[in-house]
Amino acid sequence: MFEILGAILLAGVIVALAATGVVASIFAVIAIVCVVLAGICMFLGAAFVIMFRLAIAVLVALFLKWLFSRALVFLGERFTIRALMDGAQVSRVSWILAAVTTGYLCFLR
């Protein structure tokens, strides 16, 4: 149950990051999610575990976004794929790949 909730919240964070791309929104979304999760899970005693897993998942997602972005740009330049040479397109695709991979690795596995 908590794994599915965490994966849904992580997807929301990643979508917000992909839509805006502003560092301030990262902290705002994380703060809102933390407050909501703490309120929901306080009575269950699982708030710390979920917050820790969500924080680790956001860090993993940021690293994977960077890694996927580098890999897609390399593939775009190497095989002259025009869609992968556009920075905005690569950023959106790498956020989506990072969200899916992080959701699987941190919550659904």
mmCIF file of N, CA and C in Angstrom:
data_model
loop_
_atom_site.group_PDB
_atom_site.id
_atom_site.type_symbol
_atom_site.label_atom_id
_atom_site.label_comp_id
_atom_site.label_asym_id
_atom_site.label_seq_id
_atom_site.Cartn_x
_atom_site.Cartn_y
_atom_site.Cartn_z
ATOM 1 N N MET A 1 0.817 -1.197 0.000
ATOM 2 C CA MET A 1 0.000 0.000 0.000
ATOM 3 C C MET A 1 0.857 1.254 0.000
ATOM 4 N N PHE A 2 1.846 1.317 0.918
ATOM 5 C CA PHE A 2 2.705 2.490 0.985
ATOM 6 C C PHE A 2 3.608 2.595 -0.232
ATOM 7 N N GLU A 3 3.959 1.454 -0.821
ATOM 8 C CA GLU A 3 4.800 1.490 -2.007
ATOM 9 C C GLU A 3 4.071 2.148 -3.169
ATOM 10 N N ILE A 4 2.805 1.826 -3.319
ATOM 11 C CA ILE A 4 2.016 2.420 -4.406
ATOM 12 C C ILE A 4 1.826 3.914 -4.156
ATOM 13 N N LEU A 5 1.541 4.297 -2.915
ATOM 14 C CA LEU A 5 1.398 5.709 -2.568
ATOM 15 C C LEU A 5 2.697 6.460 -2.831
ATOM 16 N N GLY A 6 3.813 5.875 -2.441
ATOM 17 C CA GLY A 6 5.111 6.506 -2.683
ATOM 18 C C GLY A 6 5.422 6.645 -4.163
ATOM 19 N N ALA A 7 5.088 5.638 -4.946
ATOM 20 C CA ALA A 7 5.333 5.711 -6.388
ATOM 21 C C ALA A 7 4.474 6.786 -7.041
ATOM 22 N N ILE A 8 3.233 6.925 -6.600
ATOM 23 C CA ILE A 8 2.357 7.960 -7.158
ATOM 24 C C ILE A 8 2.868 9.348 -6.785
ATOM 25 N N LEU A 9 3.283 9.529 -5.540
ATOM 26 C CA LEU A 9 3.810 10.829 -5.129
ATOM 27 C C LEU A 9 5.116 11.149 -5.836
ATOM 28 N N LEU A 10 5.956 10.145 -6.034
ATOM 29 C CA LEU A 10 7.205 10.372 -6.756
ATOM 30 C C LEU A 10 6.917 10.768 -8.198
ATOM 31 N N ALA A 11 5.931 10.138 -8.810
ATOM 32 C CA ALA A 11 5.567 10.505 -10.185
ATOM 33 C C ALA A 11 5.092 11.958 -10.235
ATOM 34 N N GLY A 12 4.336 12.381 -9.228
ATOM 35 C CA GLY A 12 3.906 13.780 -9.171
ATOM 36 C C GLY A 12 5.069 14.738 -9.036
ATOM 37 N N VAL A 13 6.042 14.380 -8.209
ATOM 38 C CA VAL A 13 7.230 15.221 -8.051
ATOM 39 C C VAL A 13 7.991 15.306 -9.367
ATOM 40 N N ILE A 14 8.166 14.176 -10.037
ATOM 41 C CA ILE A 14 8.923 14.157 -11.291
ATOM 42 C C ILE A 14 8.193 14.941 -12.380
ATOM 43 N N VAL A 15 6.882 14.820 -12.445
ATOM 44 C CA VAL A 15 6.120 15.584 -13.437
ATOM 45 C C VAL A 15 6.252 17.081 -13.164
ATOM 46 N N ALA A 16 6.208 17.475 -11.902
ATOM 47 C CA ALA A 16 6.375 18.893 -11.568
ATOM 48 C C ALA A 16 7.771 19.374 -11.941
ATOM 49 N N LEU A 17 8.768 18.548 -11.727
ATOM 50 C CA LEU A 17 10.128 18.926 -12.094
ATOM 51 C C LEU A 17 10.280 19.032 -13.607
ATOM 52 N N ALA A 18 9.693 18.105 -14.333
ATOM 53 C CA ALA A 18 9.802 18.133 -15.789
ATOM 54 C C ALA A 18 9.048 19.314 -16.376
ATOM 55 N N ALA A 19 7.941 19.702 -15.765
ATOM 56 C CA ALA A 19 7.128 20.790 -16.303
ATOM 57 C C ALA A 19 7.790 22.142 -16.085
ATOM 58 N N THR A 20 8.400 22.353 -14.921
ATOM 59 C CA THR A 20 8.932 23.672 -14.612
ATOM 60 C C THR A 20 10.440 23.744 -14.799
ATOM 61 N N GLY A 21 11.159 22.793 -14.259
ATOM 62 C CA GLY A 21 12.600 22.810 -14.372
ATOM 63 C C GLY A 21 13.271 23.848 -13.497
ATOM 64 N N VAL A 22 12.570 24.394 -12.532
ATOM 65 C CA VAL A 22 13.118 25.429 -11.670
ATOM 66 C C VAL A 22 13.494 24.792 -10.339
ATOM 67 N N VAL A 23 14.648 25.144 -9.829
ATOM 68 C CA VAL A 23 15.134 24.551 -8.579
ATOM 69 C C VAL A 23 14.220 24.893 -7.412
ATOM 70 N N ALA A 24 13.644 26.067 -7.408
ATOM 71 C CA ALA A 24 12.749 26.462 -6.311
ATOM 72 C C ALA A 24 11.520 25.570 -6.264
ATOM 73 N N SER A 25 11.063 25.132 -7.418
ATOM 74 C CA SER A 25 9.886 24.257 -7.418
ATOM 75 C C SER A 25 10.215 22.892 -6.841
ATOM 76 N N ILE A 26 11.452 22.473 -6.965
ATOM 77 C CA ILE A 26 11.868 21.199 -6.378
ATOM 78 C C ILE A 26 11.621 21.226 -4.873
ATOM 79 N N PHE A 27 12.119 22.267 -4.238
ATOM 80 C CA PHE A 27 11.986 22.359 -2.793
ATOM 81 C C PHE A 27 10.542 22.567 -2.365
ATOM 82 N N ALA A 28 9.786 23.303 -3.148
ATOM 83 C CA ALA A 28 8.379 23.523 -2.811
ATOM 84 C C ALA A 28 7.588 22.228 -2.905
ATOM 85 N N VAL A 29 7.796 21.466 -3.953
ATOM 86 C CA VAL A 29 7.069 20.213 -4.123
ATOM 87 C C VAL A 29 7.471 19.210 -3.055
ATOM 88 N N ILE A 30 8.753 19.112 -2.767
ATOM 89 C CA ILE A 30 9.214 18.185 -1.731
ATOM 90 C C ILE A 30 8.646 18.574 -0.370
ATOM 91 N N ALA A 31 8.602 19.866 -0.076
ATOM 92 C CA ALA A 31 8.052 20.314 1.205
ATOM 93 C C ALA A 31 6.566 19.988 1.309
ATOM 94 N N ILE A 32 5.820 20.226 0.239
ATOM 95 C CA ILE A 32 4.389 19.921 0.260
ATOM 96 C C ILE A 32 4.156 18.427 0.428
ATOM 97 N N VAL A 33 4.913 17.624 -0.299
ATOM 98 C CA VAL A 33 4.758 16.172 -0.200
ATOM 99 C C VAL A 33 5.122 15.690 1.199
ATOM 100 N N CYS A 34 6.171 16.240 1.770
ATOM 101 C CA CYS A 34 6.579 15.831 3.116
ATOM 102 C C CYS A 34 5.519 16.182 4.154
ATOM 103 N N VAL A 35 4.941 17.354 4.036
ATOM 104 C CA VAL A 35 3.905 17.755 4.989
ATOM 105 C C VAL A 35 2.679 16.863 4.851
ATOM 106 N N VAL A 36 2.275 16.595 3.614
ATOM 107 C CA VAL A 36 1.106 15.740 3.400
ATOM 108 C C VAL A 36 1.369 14.329 3.904
ATOM 109 N N LEU A 37 2.528 13.774 3.580
ATOM 110 C CA LEU A 37 2.843 12.418 4.032
ATOM 111 C C LEU A 37 2.960 12.332 5.545
ATOM 112 N N ALA A 38 3.557 13.343 6.150
ATOM 113 C CA ALA A 38 3.674 13.323 7.606
ATOM 114 C C ALA A 38 2.302 13.367 8.257
ATOM 115 N N GLY A 39 1.400 14.147 7.693
ATOM 116 C CA GLY A 39 0.048 14.203 8.233
ATOM 117 C C GLY A 39 -0.704 12.904 8.061
ATOM 118 N N ILE A 40 -0.531 12.262 6.913
ATOM 119 C CA ILE A 40 -1.235 11.011 6.638
ATOM 120 C C ILE A 40 -0.678 9.860 7.471
ATOM 121 N N CYS A 41 0.624 9.779 7.551
ATOM 122 C CA CYS A 41 1.261 8.601 8.148
ATOM 123 C C CYS A 41 1.649 8.780 9.613
ATOM 124 N N MET A 42 1.349 9.913 10.202
ATOM 125 C CA MET A 42 1.743 10.152 11.586
ATOM 126 C C MET A 42 1.132 9.117 12.521
ATOM 127 N N PHE A 43 -0.134 8.817 12.311
ATOM 128 C CA PHE A 43 -0.803 7.890 13.214
ATOM 129 C C PHE A 43 -0.382 6.440 12.972
ATOM 130 N N LEU A 44 0.262 6.162 11.857
ATOM 131 C CA LEU A 44 0.692 4.799 11.567
ATOM 132 C C LEU A 44 2.118 4.523 12.017
ATOM 133 N N GLY A 45 2.882 5.558 12.329
ATOM 134 C CA GLY A 45 4.262 5.373 12.770
ATOM 135 C C GLY A 45 5.217 5.095 11.630
ATOM 136 N N ALA A 46 4.782 5.265 10.403
ATOM 137 C CA ALA A 46 5.612 4.961 9.248
ATOM 138 C C ALA A 46 6.078 6.216 8.526
ATOM 139 N N ALA A 47 5.881 7.365 9.139
ATOM 140 C CA ALA A 47 6.209 8.621 8.459
ATOM 141 C C ALA A 47 7.699 8.720 8.162
ATOM 142 N N PHE A 48 8.534 8.333 9.113
ATOM 143 C CA PHE A 48 9.978 8.451 8.899
ATOM 144 C C PHE A 48 10.438 7.559 7.764
ATOM 145 N N VAL A 49 9.937 6.348 7.718
ATOM 146 C CA VAL A 49 10.342 5.404 6.675
ATOM 147 C C VAL A 49 9.929 5.914 5.300
ATOM 148 N N ILE A 50 8.714 6.406 5.192
ATOM 149 C CA ILE A 50 8.241 6.897 3.895
ATOM 150 C C ILE A 50 8.993 8.163 3.498
ATOM 151 N N MET A 51 9.252 9.061 4.440
ATOM 152 C CA MET A 51 9.996 10.277 4.113
ATOM 153 C C MET A 51 11.407 9.950 3.663
ATOM 154 N N PHE A 52 12.031 8.999 4.341
ATOM 155 C CA PHE A 52 13.391 8.607 3.972
ATOM 156 C C PHE A 52 13.403 7.979 2.587
ATOM 157 N N ARG A 53 12.455 7.094 2.311
ATOM 158 C CA ARG A 53 12.403 6.458 1.001
ATOM 159 C C ARG A 53 12.097 7.467 -0.096
ATOM 160 N N LEU A 54 11.238 8.427 0.189
ATOM 161 C CA LEU A 54 10.916 9.448 -0.806
ATOM 162 C C LEU A 54 12.112 10.361 -1.066
ATOM 163 N N ALA A 55 12.838 10.706 -0.012
ATOM 164 C CA ALA A 55 14.025 11.550 -0.194
ATOM 165 C C ALA A 55 15.083 10.827 -1.013
ATOM 166 N N ILE A 56 15.303 9.551 -0.713
ATOM 167 C CA ILE A 56 16.261 8.763 -1.493
ATOM 168 C C ILE A 56 15.786 8.636 -2.934
ATOM 169 N N ALA A 57 14.493 8.442 -3.125
ATOM 170 C CA ALA A 57 13.957 8.307 -4.482
ATOM 171 C C ALA A 57 14.143 9.584 -5.291
ATOM 172 N N VAL A 58 13.974 10.745 -4.667
ATOM 173 C CA VAL A 58 14.179 12.009 -5.385
ATOM 174 C C VAL A 58 15.642 12.164 -5.768
ATOM 175 N N LEU A 59 16.551 11.806 -4.873
ATOM 176 C CA LEU A 59 17.978 11.879 -5.202
ATOM 177 C C LEU A 59 18.337 10.907 -6.320
ATOM 178 N N VAL A 60 17.796 9.706 -6.276
ATOM 179 C CA VAL A 60 18.038 8.735 -7.340
ATOM 180 C C VAL A 60 17.462 9.242 -8.653
ATOM 181 N N ALA A 61 16.287 9.846 -8.608
ATOM 182 C CA ALA A 61 15.668 10.375 -9.832
ATOM 183 C C ALA A 61 16.503 11.502 -10.436
ATOM 184 N N LEU A 62 17.035 12.366 -9.602
ATOM 185 C CA LEU A 62 17.881 13.441 -10.119
ATOM 186 C C LEU A 62 19.149 12.894 -10.761
ATOM 187 N N PHE A 63 19.751 11.889 -10.142
ATOM 188 C CA PHE A 63 20.946 11.277 -10.729
ATOM 189 C C PHE A 63 20.602 10.573 -12.038
ATOM 190 N N LEU A 64 19.501 9.824 -12.048
ATOM 191 C CA LEU A 64 19.110 9.125 -13.267
ATOM 192 C C LEU A 64 18.748 10.099 -14.383
ATOM 193 N N LYS A 65 18.140 11.229 -14.038
ATOM 194 C CA LYS A 65 17.830 12.243 -15.050
ATOM 195 C C LYS A 65 19.108 12.725 -15.699
ATOM 196 N N TRP A 66 20.109 13.010 -14.895
ATOM 197 C CA TRP A 66 21.403 13.443 -15.415
ATOM 198 C C TRP A 66 22.017 12.363 -16.296
ATOM 199 N N LEU A 67 21.972 11.121 -15.829
ATOM 200 C CA LEU A 67 22.559 10.011 -16.576
ATOM 201 C C LEU A 67 21.829 9.766 -17.893
ATOM 202 N N PHE A 68 20.506 9.735 -17.858
ATOM 203 C CA PHE A 68 19.737 9.532 -19.086
ATOM 204 C C PHE A 68 19.920 10.697 -20.059
ATOM 205 N N SER A 69 20.017 11.903 -19.534
ATOM 206 C CA SER A 69 20.218 13.062 -20.393
ATOM 207 C C SER A 69 21.538 12.949 -21.144
ATOM 208 N N ARG A 70 22.584 12.592 -20.439
ATOM 209 C CA ARG A 70 23.899 12.422 -21.082
ATOM 210 C C ARG A 70 23.865 11.308 -22.118
ATOM 211 N N ALA A 71 23.222 10.205 -21.774
ATOM 212 C CA ALA A 71 23.160 9.070 -22.698
ATOM 213 C C ALA A 71 22.356 9.404 -23.955
ATOM 214 N N LEU A 72 21.231 10.102 -23.797
ATOM 215 C CA LEU A 72 20.416 10.453 -24.956
ATOM 216 C C LEU A 72 21.106 11.465 -25.858
ATOM 217 N N VAL A 73 21.810 12.428 -25.263
ATOM 218 C CA VAL A 73 22.559 13.393 -26.070
ATOM 219 C C VAL A 73 23.676 12.677 -26.825
ATOM 220 N N PHE A 74 24.347 11.751 -26.177
ATOM 221 C CA PHE A 74 25.403 10.975 -26.841
ATOM 222 C C PHE A 74 24.837 10.181 -28.016
ATOM 223 N N LEU A 75 23.697 9.515 -27.789
ATOM 224 C CA LEU A 75 23.076 8.758 -28.876
ATOM 225 C C LEU A 75 22.626 9.668 -30.014
ATOM 226 N N GLY A 76 22.107 10.841 -29.673
ATOM 227 C CA GLY A 76 21.677 11.788 -30.689
ATOM 228 C C GLY A 76 22.819 12.275 -31.555
ATOM 229 N N GLU A 77 23.965 12.537 -30.915
ATOM 230 C CA GLU A 77 25.122 12.990 -31.674
ATOM 231 C C GLU A 77 25.785 11.856 -32.443
ATOM 232 N N ARG A 78 25.834 10.700 -31.845
ATOM 233 C CA ARG A 78 26.522 9.562 -32.462
ATOM 234 C C ARG A 78 25.782 9.058 -33.699
ATOM 235 N N PHE A 79 24.469 8.917 -33.610
ATOM 236 C CA PHE A 79 23.688 8.354 -34.712
ATOM 237 C C PHE A 79 22.891 9.416 -35.471
ATOM 238 N N THR A 80 23.196 10.694 -35.220
ATOM 239 C CA THR A 80 22.535 11.846 -35.853
ATOM 240 C C THR A 80 21.001 11.729 -35.835
ATOM 241 N N ILE A 81 20.475 11.548 -34.650
ATOM 242 C CA ILE A 81 19.029 11.522 -34.437
ATOM 243 C C ILE A 81 18.622 12.930 -34.042
ATOM 244 N N ARG A 82 17.897 13.608 -34.895
ATOM 245 C CA ARG A 82 17.578 15.013 -34.672
ATOM 246 C C ARG A 82 16.701 15.234 -33.448
ATOM 247 N N ALA A 83 15.814 14.308 -33.154
ATOM 248 C CA ALA A 83 14.952 14.465 -31.978
ATOM 249 C C ALA A 83 15.762 14.447 -30.685
ATOM 250 N N LEU A 84 16.875 13.732 -30.690
ATOM 251 C CA LEU A 84 17.710 13.657 -29.495
ATOM 252 C C LEU A 84 18.777 14.745 -29.465
ATOM 253 N N MET A 85 18.785 15.617 -30.430
ATOM 254 C CA MET A 85 19.705 16.752 -30.415
ATOM 255 C C MET A 85 19.051 17.996 -29.810
ATOM 256 N N ASP A 86 17.736 17.984 -29.666
ATOM 257 C CA ASP A 86 17.004 19.091 -29.066
ATOM 258 C C ASP A 86 17.070 18.975 -27.544
ATOM 259 N N GLY A 87 17.577 19.998 -26.899
ATOM 260 C CA GLY A 87 17.776 19.961 -25.454
ATOM 261 C C GLY A 87 16.489 19.832 -24.650
ATOM 262 N N ALA A 88 15.449 20.538 -25.069
ATOM 263 C CA ALA A 88 14.180 20.485 -24.338
ATOM 264 C C ALA A 88 13.542 19.102 -24.447
ATOM 265 N N GLN A 89 13.606 18.520 -25.625
ATOM 266 C CA GLN A 89 13.034 17.184 -25.828
ATOM 267 C C GLN A 89 13.797 16.139 -25.019
ATOM 268 N N VAL A 90 15.118 16.242 -25.034
ATOM 269 C CA VAL A 90 15.941 15.301 -24.266
ATOM 270 C C VAL A 90 15.652 15.433 -22.780
ATOM 271 N N SER A 91 15.452 16.653 -22.304
ATOM 272 C CA SER A 91 15.160 16.867 -20.888
ATOM 273 C C SER A 91 13.836 16.220 -20.494
ATOM 274 N N ARG A 92 12.812 16.397 -21.307
ATOM 275 C CA ARG A 92 11.508 15.790 -20.995
ATOM 276 C C ARG A 92 11.579 14.269 -21.012
ATOM 277 N N VAL A 93 12.224 13.724 -22.026
ATOM 278 C CA VAL A 93 12.326 12.263 -22.129
ATOM 279 C C VAL A 93 13.156 11.701 -20.989
ATOM 280 N N SER A 94 14.226 12.388 -20.620
ATOM 281 C CA SER A 94 15.059 11.881 -19.527
ATOM 282 C C SER A 94 14.329 11.960 -18.188
ATOM 283 N N TRP A 95 13.464 12.989 -17.989
ATOM 284 C CA TRP A 95 12.658 13.044 -16.758
ATOM 285 C C TRP A 95 11.681 11.882 -16.707
ATOM 286 N N ILE A 96 11.061 11.582 -17.824
ATOM 287 C CA ILE A 96 10.101 10.470 -17.861
ATOM 288 C C ILE A 96 10.808 9.150 -17.587
ATOM 289 N N LEU A 97 11.944 8.926 -18.234
ATOM 290 C CA LEU A 97 12.707 7.691 -17.996
ATOM 291 C C LEU A 97 13.176 7.603 -16.546
ATOM 292 N N ALA A 98 13.608 8.720 -15.976
ATOM 293 C CA ALA A 98 14.055 8.730 -14.579
ATOM 294 C C ALA A 98 12.895 8.427 -13.642
ATOM 295 N N ALA A 99 11.712 8.959 -13.932
ATOM 296 C CA ALA A 99 10.551 8.703 -13.081
ATOM 297 C C ALA A 99 10.159 7.237 -13.115
ATOM 298 N N VAL A 100 10.116 6.661 -14.288
ATOM 299 C CA VAL A 100 9.734 5.252 -14.408
ATOM 300 C C VAL A 100 10.760 4.362 -13.729
ATOM 301 N N THR A 101 12.026 4.614 -13.975
ATOM 302 C CA THR A 101 13.083 3.788 -13.389
ATOM 303 C C THR A 101 13.124 3.929 -11.876
ATOM 304 N N THR A 102 13.007 5.143 -11.379
ATOM 305 C CA THR A 102 13.049 5.359 -9.933
ATOM 306 C C THR A 102 11.823 4.767 -9.252
ATOM 307 N N GLY A 103 10.680 4.928 -9.859
ATOM 308 C CA GLY A 103 9.473 4.318 -9.294
ATOM 309 C C GLY A 103 9.597 2.822 -9.172
ATOM 310 N N TYR A 104 10.195 2.210 -10.166
ATOM 311 C CA TYR A 104 10.384 0.759 -10.109
ATOM 312 C C TYR A 104 11.442 0.380 -9.086
ATOM 313 N N LEU A 105 12.580 1.050 -9.114
ATOM 314 C CA LEU A 105 13.691 0.664 -8.241
ATOM 315 C C LEU A 105 13.395 0.940 -6.768
ATOM 316 N N CYS A 106 12.751 2.065 -6.469
ATOM 317 C CA CYS A 106 12.582 2.471 -5.074
ATOM 318 C C CYS A 106 11.278 2.018 -4.435
ATOM 319 N N PHE A 107 10.245 1.759 -5.238
ATOM 320 C CA PHE A 107 8.955 1.479 -4.630
ATOM 321 C C PHE A 107 8.304 0.177 -5.092
ATOM 322 N N LEU A 108 8.372 -0.128 -6.353
ATOM 323 C CA LEU A 108 7.574 -1.249 -6.860
ATOM 324 C C LEU A 108 8.346 -2.561 -6.955
ATOM 325 N N ARG A 109 9.633 -2.533 -6.839
ATOM 326 C CA ARG A 109 10.445 -3.731 -7.004
ATOM 327 C C ARG A 109 10.166 -4.696 -5.925
#
